[in-house]
Short mmCIF file of C-alpha atoms in Angstrom, two decimals:
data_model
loop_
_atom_site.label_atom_id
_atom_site.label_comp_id
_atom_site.label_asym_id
_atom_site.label_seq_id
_atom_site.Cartn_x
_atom_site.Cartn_y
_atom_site.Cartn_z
CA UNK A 8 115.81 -156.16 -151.87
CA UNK A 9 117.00 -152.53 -150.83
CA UNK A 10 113.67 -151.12 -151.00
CA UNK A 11 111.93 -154.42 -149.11
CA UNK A 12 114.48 -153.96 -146.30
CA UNK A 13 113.91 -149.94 -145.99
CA UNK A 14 110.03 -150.31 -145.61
CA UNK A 15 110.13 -153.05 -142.96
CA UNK A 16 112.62 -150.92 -141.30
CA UNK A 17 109.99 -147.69 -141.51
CA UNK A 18 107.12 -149.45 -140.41
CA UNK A 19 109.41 -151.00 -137.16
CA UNK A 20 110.05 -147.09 -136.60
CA UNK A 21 106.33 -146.00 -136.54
CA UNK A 22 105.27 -148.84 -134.56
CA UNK A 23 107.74 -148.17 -131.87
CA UNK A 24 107.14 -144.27 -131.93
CA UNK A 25 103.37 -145.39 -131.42
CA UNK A 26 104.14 -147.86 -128.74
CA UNK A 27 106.23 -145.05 -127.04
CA UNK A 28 103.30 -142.19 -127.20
CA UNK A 29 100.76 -144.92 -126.13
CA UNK A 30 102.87 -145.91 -122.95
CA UNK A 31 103.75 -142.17 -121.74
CA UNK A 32 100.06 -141.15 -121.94
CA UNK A 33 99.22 -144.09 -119.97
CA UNK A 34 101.58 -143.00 -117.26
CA UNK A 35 99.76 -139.68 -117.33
CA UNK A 36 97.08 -139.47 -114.05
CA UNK A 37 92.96 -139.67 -115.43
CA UNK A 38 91.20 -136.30 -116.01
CA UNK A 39 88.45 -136.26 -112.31
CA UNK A 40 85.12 -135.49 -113.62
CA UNK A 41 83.03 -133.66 -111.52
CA UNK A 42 79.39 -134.99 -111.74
CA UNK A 43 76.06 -133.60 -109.88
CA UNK A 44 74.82 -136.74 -108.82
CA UNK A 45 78.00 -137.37 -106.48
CA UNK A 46 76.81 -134.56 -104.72
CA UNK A 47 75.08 -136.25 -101.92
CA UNK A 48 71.89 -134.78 -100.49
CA UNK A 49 71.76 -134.66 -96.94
CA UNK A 50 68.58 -136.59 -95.51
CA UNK A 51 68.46 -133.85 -92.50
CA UNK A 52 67.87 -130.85 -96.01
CA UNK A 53 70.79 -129.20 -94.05
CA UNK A 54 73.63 -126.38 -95.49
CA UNK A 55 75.52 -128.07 -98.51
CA UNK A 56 78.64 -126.90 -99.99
CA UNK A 57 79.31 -127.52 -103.98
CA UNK A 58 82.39 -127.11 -104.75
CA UNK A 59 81.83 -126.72 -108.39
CA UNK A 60 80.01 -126.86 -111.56
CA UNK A 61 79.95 -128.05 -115.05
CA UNK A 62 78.52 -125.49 -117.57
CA UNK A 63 75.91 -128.13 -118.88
CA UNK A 64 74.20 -131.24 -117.06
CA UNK A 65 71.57 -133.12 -118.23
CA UNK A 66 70.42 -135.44 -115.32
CA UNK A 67 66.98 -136.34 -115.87
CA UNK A 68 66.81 -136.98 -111.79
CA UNK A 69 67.76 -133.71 -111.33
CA UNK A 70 66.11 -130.00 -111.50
CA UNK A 71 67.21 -126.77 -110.56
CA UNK A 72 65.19 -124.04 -108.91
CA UNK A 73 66.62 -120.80 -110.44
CA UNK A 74 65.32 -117.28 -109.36
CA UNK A 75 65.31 -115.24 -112.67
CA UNK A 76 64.18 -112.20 -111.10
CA UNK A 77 67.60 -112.01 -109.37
CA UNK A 78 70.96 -111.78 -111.81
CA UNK A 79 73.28 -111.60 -108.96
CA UNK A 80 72.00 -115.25 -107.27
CA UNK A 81 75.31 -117.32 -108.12
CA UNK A 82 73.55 -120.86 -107.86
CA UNK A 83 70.95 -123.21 -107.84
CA UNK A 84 69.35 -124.83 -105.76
CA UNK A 85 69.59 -128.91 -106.57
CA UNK A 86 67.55 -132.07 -104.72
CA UNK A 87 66.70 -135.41 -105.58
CA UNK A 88 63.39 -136.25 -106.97
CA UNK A 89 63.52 -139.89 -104.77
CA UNK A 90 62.19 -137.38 -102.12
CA UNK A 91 59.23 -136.27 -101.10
CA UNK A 92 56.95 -135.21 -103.85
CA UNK A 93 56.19 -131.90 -102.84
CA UNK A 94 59.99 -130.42 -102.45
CA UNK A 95 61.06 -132.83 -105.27
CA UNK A 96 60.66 -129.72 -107.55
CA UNK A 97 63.34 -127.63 -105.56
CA UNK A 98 61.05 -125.09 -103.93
CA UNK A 99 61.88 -122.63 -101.58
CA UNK A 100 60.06 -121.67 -98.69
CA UNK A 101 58.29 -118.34 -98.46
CA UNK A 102 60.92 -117.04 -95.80
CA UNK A 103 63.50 -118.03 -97.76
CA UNK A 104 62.74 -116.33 -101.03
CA UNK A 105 62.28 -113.10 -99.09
CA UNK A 106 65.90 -113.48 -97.27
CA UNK A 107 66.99 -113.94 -100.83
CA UNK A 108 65.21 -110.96 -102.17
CA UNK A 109 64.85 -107.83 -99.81
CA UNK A 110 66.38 -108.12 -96.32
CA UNK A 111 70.17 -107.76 -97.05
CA UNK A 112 71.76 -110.89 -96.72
CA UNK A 113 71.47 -112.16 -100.43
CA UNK A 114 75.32 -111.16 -100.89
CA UNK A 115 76.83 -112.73 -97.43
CA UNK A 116 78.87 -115.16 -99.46
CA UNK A 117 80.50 -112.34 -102.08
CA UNK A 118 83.25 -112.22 -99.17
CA UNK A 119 84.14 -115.99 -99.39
CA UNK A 120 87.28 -117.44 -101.42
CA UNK A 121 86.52 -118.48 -104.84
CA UNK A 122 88.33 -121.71 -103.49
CA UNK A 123 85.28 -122.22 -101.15
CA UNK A 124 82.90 -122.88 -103.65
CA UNK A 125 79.03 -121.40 -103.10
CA UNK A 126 77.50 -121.81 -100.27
CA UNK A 127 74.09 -122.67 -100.63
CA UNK A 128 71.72 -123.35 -97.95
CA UNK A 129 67.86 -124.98 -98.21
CA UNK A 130 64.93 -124.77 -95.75
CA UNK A 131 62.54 -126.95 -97.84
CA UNK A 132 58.60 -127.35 -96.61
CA UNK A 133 56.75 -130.27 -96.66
CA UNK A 134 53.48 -127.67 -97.64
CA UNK A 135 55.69 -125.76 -99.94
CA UNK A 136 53.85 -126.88 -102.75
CA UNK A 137 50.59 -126.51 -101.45
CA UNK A 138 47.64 -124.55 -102.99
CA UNK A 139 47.37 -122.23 -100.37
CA UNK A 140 51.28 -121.76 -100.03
CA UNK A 141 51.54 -120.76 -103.87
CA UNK A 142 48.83 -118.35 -103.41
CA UNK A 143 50.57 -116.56 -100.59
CA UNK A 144 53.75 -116.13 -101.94
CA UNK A 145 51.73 -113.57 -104.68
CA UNK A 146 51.04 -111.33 -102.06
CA UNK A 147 54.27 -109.03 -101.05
CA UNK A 148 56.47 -108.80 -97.49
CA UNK A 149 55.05 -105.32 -97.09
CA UNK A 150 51.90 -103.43 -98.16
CA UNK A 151 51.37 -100.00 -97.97
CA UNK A 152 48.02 -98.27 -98.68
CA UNK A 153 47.71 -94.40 -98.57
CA UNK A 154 44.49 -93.35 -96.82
CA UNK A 155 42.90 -89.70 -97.18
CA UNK A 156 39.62 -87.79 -96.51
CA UNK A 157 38.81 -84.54 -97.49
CA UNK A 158 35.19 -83.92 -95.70
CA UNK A 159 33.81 -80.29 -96.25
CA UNK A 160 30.25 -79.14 -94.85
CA UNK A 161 27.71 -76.51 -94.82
CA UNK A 162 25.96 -75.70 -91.69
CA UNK A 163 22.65 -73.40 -91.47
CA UNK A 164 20.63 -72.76 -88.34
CA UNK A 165 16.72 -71.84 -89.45
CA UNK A 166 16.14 -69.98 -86.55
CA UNK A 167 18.43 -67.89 -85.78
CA UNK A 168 20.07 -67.42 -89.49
CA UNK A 169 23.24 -68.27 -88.71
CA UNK A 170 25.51 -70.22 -91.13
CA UNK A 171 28.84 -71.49 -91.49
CA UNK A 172 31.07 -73.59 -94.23
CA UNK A 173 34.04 -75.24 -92.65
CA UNK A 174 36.27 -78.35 -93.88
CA UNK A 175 35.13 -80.19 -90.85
CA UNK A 176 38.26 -83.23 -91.93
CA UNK A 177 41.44 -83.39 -93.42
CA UNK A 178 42.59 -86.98 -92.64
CA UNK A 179 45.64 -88.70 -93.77
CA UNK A 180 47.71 -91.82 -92.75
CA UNK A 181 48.74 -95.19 -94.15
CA UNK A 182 48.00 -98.91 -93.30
CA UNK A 183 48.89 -102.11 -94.54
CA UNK A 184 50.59 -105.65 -93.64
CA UNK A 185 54.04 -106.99 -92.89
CA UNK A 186 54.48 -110.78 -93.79
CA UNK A 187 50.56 -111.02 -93.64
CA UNK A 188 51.19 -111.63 -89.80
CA UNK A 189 51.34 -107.73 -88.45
CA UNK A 190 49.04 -104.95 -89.75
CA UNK A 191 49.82 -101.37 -89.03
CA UNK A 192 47.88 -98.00 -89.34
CA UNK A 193 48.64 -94.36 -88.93
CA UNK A 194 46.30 -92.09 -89.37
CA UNK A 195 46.13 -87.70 -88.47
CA UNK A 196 43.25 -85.52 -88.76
CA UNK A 197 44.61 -82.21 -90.45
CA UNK A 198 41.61 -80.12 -89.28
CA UNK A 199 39.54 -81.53 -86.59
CA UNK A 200 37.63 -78.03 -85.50
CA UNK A 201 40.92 -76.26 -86.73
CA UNK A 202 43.12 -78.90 -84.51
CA UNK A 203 45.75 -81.77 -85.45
CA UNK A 204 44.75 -84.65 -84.12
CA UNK A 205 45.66 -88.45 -84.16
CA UNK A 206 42.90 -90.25 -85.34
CA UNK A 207 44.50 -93.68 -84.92
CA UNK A 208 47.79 -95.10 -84.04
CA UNK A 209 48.18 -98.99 -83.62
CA UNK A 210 49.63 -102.33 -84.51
CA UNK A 211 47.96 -105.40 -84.83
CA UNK A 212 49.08 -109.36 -85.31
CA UNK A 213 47.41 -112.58 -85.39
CA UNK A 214 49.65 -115.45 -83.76
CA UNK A 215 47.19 -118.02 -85.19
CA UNK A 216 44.39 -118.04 -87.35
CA UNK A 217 41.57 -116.59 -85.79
CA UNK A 218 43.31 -115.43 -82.87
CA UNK A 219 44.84 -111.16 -83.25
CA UNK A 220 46.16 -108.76 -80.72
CA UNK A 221 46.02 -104.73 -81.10
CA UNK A 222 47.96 -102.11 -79.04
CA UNK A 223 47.93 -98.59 -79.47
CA UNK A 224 45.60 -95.67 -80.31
CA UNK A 225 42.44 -96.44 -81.47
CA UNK A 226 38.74 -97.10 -81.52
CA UNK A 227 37.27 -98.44 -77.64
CA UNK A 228 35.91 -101.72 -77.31
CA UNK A 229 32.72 -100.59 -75.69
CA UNK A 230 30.92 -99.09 -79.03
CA UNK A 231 30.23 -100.76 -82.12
CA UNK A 232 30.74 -99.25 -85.41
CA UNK A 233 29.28 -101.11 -87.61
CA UNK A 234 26.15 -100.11 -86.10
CA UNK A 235 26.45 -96.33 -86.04
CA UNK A 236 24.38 -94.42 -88.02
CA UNK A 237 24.92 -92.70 -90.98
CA UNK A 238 25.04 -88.75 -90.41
CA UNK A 239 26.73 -85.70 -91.64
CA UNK A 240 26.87 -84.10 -88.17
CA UNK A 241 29.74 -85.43 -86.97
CA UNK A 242 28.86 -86.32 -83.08
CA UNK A 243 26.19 -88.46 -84.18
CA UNK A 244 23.35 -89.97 -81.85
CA UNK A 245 23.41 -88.17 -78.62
CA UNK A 246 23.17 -91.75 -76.91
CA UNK A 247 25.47 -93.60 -78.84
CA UNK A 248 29.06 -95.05 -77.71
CA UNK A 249 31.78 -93.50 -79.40
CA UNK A 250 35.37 -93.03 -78.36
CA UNK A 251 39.24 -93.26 -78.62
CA UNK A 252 41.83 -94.75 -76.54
CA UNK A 253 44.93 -96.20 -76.03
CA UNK A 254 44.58 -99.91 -75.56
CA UNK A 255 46.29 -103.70 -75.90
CA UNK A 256 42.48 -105.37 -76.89
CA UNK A 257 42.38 -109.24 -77.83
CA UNK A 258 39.59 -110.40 -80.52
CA UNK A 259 38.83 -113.99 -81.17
CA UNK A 260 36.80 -115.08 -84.08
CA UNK A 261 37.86 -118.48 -84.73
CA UNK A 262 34.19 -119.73 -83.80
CA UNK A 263 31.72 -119.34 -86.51
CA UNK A 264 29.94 -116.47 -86.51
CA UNK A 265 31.24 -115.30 -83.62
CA UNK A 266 33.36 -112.74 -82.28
CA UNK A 267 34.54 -111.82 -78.72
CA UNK A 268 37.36 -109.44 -77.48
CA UNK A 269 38.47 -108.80 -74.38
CA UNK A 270 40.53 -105.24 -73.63
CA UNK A 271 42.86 -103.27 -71.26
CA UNK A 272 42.46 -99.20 -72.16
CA UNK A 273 43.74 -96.34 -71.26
CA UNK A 274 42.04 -94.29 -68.34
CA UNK A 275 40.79 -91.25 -68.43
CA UNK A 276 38.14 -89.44 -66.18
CA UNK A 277 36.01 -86.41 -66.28
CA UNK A 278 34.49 -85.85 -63.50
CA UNK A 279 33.22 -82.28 -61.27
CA UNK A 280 35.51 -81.39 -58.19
CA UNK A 281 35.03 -78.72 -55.98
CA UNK A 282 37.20 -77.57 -52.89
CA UNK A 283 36.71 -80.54 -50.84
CA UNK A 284 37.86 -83.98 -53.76
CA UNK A 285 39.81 -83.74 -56.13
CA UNK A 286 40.46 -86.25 -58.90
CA UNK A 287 43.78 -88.46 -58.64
CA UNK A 288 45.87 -89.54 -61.23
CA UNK A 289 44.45 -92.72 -62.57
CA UNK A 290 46.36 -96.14 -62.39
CA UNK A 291 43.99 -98.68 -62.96
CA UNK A 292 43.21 -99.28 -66.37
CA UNK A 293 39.42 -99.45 -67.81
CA UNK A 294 38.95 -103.37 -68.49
CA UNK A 295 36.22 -103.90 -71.35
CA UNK A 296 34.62 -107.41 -72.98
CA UNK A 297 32.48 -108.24 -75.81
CA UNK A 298 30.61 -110.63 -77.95
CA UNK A 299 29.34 -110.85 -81.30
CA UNK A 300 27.22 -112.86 -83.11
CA UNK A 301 26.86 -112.57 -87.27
CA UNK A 302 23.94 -114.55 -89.20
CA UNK A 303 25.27 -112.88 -92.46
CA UNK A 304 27.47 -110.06 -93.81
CA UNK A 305 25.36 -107.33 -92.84
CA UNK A 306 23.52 -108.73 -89.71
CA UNK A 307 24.62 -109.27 -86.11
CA UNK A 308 23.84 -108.79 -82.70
CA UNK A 309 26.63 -107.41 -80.09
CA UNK A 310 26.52 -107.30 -76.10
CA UNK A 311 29.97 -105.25 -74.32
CA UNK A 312 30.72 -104.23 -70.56
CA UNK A 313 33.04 -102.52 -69.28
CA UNK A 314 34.06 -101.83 -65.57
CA UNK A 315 36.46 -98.98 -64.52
CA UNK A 316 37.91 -97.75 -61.00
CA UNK A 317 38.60 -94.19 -60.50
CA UNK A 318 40.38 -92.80 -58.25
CA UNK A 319 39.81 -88.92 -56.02
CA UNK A 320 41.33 -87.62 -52.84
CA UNK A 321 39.35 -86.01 -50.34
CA UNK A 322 40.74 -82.36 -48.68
CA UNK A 323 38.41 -83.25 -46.26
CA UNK A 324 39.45 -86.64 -44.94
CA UNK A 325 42.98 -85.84 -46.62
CA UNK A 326 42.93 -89.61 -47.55
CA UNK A 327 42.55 -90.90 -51.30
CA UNK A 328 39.25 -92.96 -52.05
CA UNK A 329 37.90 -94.68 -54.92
CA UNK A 330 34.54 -95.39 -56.68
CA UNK A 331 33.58 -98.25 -59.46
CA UNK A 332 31.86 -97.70 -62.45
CA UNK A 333 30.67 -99.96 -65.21
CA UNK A 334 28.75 -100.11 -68.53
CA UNK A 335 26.35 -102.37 -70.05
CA UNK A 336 25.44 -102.42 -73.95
CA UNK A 337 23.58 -104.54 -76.83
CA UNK A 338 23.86 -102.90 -80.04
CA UNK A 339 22.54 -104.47 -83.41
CA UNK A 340 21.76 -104.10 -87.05
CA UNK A 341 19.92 -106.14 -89.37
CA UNK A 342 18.03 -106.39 -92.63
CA UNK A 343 14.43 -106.16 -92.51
CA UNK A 344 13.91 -106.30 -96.49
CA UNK A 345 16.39 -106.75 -98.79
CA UNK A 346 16.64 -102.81 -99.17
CA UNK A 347 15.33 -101.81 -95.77
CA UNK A 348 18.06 -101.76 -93.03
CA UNK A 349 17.62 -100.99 -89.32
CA UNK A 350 20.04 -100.65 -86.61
CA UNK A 351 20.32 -99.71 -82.40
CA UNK A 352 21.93 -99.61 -79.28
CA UNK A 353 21.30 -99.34 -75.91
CA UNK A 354 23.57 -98.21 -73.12
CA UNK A 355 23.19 -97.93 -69.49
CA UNK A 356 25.85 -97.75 -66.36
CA UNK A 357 27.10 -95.28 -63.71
CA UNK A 358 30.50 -93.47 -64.48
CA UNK A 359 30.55 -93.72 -68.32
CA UNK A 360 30.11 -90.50 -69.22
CA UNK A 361 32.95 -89.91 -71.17
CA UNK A 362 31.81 -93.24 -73.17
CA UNK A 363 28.73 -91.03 -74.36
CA UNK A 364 28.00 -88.04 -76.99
CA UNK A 365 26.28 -85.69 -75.00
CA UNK A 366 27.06 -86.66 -71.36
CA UNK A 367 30.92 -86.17 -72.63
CA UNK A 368 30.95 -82.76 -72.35
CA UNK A 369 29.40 -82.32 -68.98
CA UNK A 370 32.13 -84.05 -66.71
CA UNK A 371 29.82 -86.05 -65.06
CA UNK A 372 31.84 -89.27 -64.80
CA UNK A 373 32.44 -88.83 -61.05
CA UNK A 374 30.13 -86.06 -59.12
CA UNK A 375 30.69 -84.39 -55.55
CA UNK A 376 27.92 -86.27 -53.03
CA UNK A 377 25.91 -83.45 -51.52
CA UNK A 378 25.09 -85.73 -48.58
CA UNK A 379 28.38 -86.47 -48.01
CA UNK A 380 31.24 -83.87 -47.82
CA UNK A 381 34.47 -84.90 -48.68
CA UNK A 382 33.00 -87.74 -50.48
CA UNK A 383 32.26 -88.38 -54.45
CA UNK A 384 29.38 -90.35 -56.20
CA UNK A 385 29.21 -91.74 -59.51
CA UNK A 386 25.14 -91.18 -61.45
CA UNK A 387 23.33 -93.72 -63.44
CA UNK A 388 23.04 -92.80 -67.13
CA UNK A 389 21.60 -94.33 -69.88
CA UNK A 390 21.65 -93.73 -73.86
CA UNK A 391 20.17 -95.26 -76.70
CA UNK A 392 19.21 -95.03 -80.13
CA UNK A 393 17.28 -96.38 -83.17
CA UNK A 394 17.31 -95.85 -86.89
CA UNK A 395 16.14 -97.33 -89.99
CA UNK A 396 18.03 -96.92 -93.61
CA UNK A 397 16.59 -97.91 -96.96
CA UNK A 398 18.76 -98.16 -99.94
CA UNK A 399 16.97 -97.38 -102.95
CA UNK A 400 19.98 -98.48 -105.36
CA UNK A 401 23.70 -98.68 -104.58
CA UNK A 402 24.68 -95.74 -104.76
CA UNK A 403 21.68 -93.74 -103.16
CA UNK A 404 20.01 -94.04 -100.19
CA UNK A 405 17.91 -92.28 -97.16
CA UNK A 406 17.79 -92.70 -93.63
CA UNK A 407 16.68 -91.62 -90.17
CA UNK A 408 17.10 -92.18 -86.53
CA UNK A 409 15.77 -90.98 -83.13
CA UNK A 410 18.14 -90.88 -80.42
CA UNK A 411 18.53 -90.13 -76.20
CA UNK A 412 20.42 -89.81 -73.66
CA UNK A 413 19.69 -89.25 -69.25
CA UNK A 414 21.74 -88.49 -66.62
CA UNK A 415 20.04 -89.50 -63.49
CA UNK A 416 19.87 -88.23 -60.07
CA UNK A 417 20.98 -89.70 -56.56
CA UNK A 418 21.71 -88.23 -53.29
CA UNK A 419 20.30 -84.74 -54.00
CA UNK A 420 22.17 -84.32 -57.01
CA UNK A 421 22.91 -81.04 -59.04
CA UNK A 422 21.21 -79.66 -55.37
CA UNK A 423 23.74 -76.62 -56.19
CA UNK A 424 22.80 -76.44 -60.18
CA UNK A 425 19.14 -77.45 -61.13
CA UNK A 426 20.26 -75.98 -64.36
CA UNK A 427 22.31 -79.03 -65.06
CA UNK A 428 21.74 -81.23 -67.87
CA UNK A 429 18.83 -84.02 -67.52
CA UNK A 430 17.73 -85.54 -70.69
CA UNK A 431 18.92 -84.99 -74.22
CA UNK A 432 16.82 -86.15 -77.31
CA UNK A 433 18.01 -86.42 -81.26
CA UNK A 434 16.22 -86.27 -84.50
CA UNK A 435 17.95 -86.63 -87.89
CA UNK A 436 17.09 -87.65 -91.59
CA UNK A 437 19.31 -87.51 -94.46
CA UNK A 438 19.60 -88.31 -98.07
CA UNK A 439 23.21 -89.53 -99.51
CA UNK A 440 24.65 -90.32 -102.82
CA UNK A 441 27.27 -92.29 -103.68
CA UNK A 442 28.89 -89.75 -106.74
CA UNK A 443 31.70 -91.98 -107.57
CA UNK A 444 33.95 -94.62 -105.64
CA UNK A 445 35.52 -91.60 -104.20
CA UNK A 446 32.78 -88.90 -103.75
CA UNK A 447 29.97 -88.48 -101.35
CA UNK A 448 27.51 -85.77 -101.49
CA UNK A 449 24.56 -85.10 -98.62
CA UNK A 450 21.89 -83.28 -97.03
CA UNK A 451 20.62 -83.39 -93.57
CA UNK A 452 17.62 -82.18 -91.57
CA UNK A 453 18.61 -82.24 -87.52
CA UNK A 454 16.77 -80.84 -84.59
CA UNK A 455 17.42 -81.66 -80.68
CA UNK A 456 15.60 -80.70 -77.57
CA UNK A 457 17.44 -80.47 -74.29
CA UNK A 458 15.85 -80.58 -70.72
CA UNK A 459 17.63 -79.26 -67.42
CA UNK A 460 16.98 -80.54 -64.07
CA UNK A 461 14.49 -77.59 -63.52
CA UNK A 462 12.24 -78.82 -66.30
CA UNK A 463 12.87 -76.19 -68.75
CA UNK A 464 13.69 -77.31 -72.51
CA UNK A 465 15.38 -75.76 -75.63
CA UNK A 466 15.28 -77.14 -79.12
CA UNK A 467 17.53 -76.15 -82.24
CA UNK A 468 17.33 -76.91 -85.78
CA UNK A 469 20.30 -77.61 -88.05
CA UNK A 470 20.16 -78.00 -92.00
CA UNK A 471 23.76 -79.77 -92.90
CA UNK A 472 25.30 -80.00 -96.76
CA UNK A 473 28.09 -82.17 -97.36
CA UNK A 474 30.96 -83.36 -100.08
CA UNK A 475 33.48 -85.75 -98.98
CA UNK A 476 36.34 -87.18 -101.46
CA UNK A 477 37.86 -90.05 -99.99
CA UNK A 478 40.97 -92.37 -101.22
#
């Protein structure tokens, strides 16, 4: 009876010691869980704070957007797939993911409390997730390509027996892109006839497809490169186009097959003075336009103007005057056979002088008027050339072109020089091949006439060598 009465008594004990833990831990306050999907997701995708995180979630609603190429990025980036498909998946814009990789504000929140939490914020796309959006964010912010030309030539005059080897180019520079939006080049000519020289200088942007802006140093608007001439003599054509200024140009090729640019340049006159005019300080700029039309890769037809005022003073009336001058040009290249390429242009205006090989060195932009004292005239002029290249394999080929130029003559112009220049012709054929990617080697034949006002002519003959390494 002893022993019956000390085990009820034990089991009264435990059952009250049980009754007492159960009652004190219900007196205790509930453990919070903290779960991701109370987070709410603003419908407006604006700045979100999370105040924290469990170490392991599985929410099959959920996905994060993690950047492993960054260790220090504290968080991820959560949002709910009931969204729109395409940012269901959590991804960033472009702009984002290059704030959070390279321009210095990655670590704005390393200041913040710990109490604060992390401070994420998402700028989601609706086109984030497009084909053409994936494929840009491969390309990087910045690009930056190293140019270089290393041009060397041998130059021997038949008739005369005079020779020369010089490295007629040393160029350097760089180009590239910034966000694919702004392109940039720099480029320097090391040894330009034993002279530093900027060979181009500019920036360029395209606010909308199809639609680009340039300012700065570069090619002019009235020439057209594509349809130069291959030669080793580095003028070229005596009556082609070819020139550099400082400019803000617009080009717009958003129509198919079609190009057209419009273009404010720099002036910049050469003209002949004398005692009675001289030339002013220029403060109009030259104004230039073209079109282009393409009917494939390596065919197209071009037509340019330009119009230009410049600006003299006259000792004689002591009062400032000025005179127009404009260009016209149609320039073109084309295949006639598969291998058989020709190409042109045609120039003509008054006052473009300093647009054209030859008439470039004469200063013949703006003239004295010998019937008028005091007074200044600008000449007609015209240039052209024409030239055929056939390609006998890729990396070898042969060409040739004839070229002119004439300077015209009004109001009893040179009456004071009839040994001026008149007319200016231009033979060359060559032979190139294409060594490597990087190496050209050439040979030229060249031989050009020259004819004064008085009628009398002189002819030279040139034999040119080349190797050029380019990269």
């Amino acid at each position: 009876m002893e022993n019956f009465t000390r085990r009820v008594a034990g089991w009264f004990l435990l059952c009250l010691a049980m009754s007492m833990s159960l009652s004190a831990a219900a007196q205790q306050p509930p453990v919070e869980r903290v779960d991701v999907e109370t987070i709410p997701v603003q419908d407006d995708l604006e700045e979100m704070v999370i105040e924290s995180q469990p170490e392991s979630t599985n929410h099959p609603k959920q996905e994060k957007d993690v950047d492993t190429d960054d260790d220090d990025r504290a968080a991820a980036v959560r949002t709910d797939a009931g969204q729109d498909e395409n940012v269901g998946q959590g991804e960033l814009s472009q702009k984002d993911r290059r704030r959070d990789k390279g321009d210095g504000r990655e670590n704005d929140d390393e200041d913040d409390d710990e109490d604060e939490g992390v401070r994420v914020q998402t700028h989601f796309e609706i086109s984030a997730a497009s084909g053409a959006q994936k494929e840009e964010k491969k390309a990087p912010p910045v690009t930056i390509d190293l140019l270089g030309t290393l041009r060397a030539k041998f130059e021997y005059q038949p008739g005369e027996g005079d020779a020369r080897f010089q490295v007629r180019n040393a160029r350097f520079g760089v180009a590239g892109e910034i966000y694919s939006k702004l392109a940039y080049c720099m480029e320097i000519d090391l040894s330009d006839e034993g002279k530093i020289k900027m060979v181009n200088a500019y920036l360029g942007t395209k606010l909308y497809k199809g639609l680009g802006f340039t300012i700065g140093y570069s090619y002019g608007s009235f020439m057209d490169l594509a349809a130069l001439p291959p030669t080793i003599d580095f003028a070229g054509p005596n009556g082609s186009a070819f020139y550099r200024t400082t400019q803000l140009s617009y080009m717009c090729d958003k129509l198919k097959n079609w190009k057209f640019g419009v273009a404010m340049e720099m002036p910049s006159v050469d003209g002949t003075t004398n005692s009675n005019v001289s030339i002013n300080t220029q403060r109009m700029p030259d104004f230039a336009t073209s079109a282009q039309y393409n009917w494939n890769s390596s065919s197209h037809i071009k037509l340019s103007a330009i119009i230009r005022s410049m600006t003299y003073s006259s000792n004689v009336y002591d009062k400032a005057y000025s005179k127009t001058g404009f260009g016209l040009q149609a320039s073109t290249t084309f295949n006639v056979t598969k291998k058989l390429q020709a190409y042109g242009q045609l120039n003509y205006g008054k006052g473009i002088g300093s647009y054209l090989n030859d008439l470039s060195n004469l200063n013949v932009d703006i003239v004295p008027d010998p019937d008028n004292e005091g007074k200044m005239q600008v000449l007609p002029m015209l240039g052209w050339y024409a030239g055929l290249q056939y390609n006998f394999c890729p990396s070898f080929f042969v060409s040739g072109t004839y070229s002119l130029s004439r300077l015209y003559s009004e109001n009893g112009y040179p009456s004071g020089n009839p040994e001026s220049y008149r007319k200016g012709q231009y033979l060359v054929a060559n032979a190139f091949w294409n060594v490597s990617n990087n190496m050209q080697v050439g040979v030229e034949y060249l031989r050009g006439w020259r004819t004064d006002f008085s009628s009398s002519t002189r002819h030279a003959n040139r034999l040119n060598l080349l190797m050029q390494y380019s990269f």
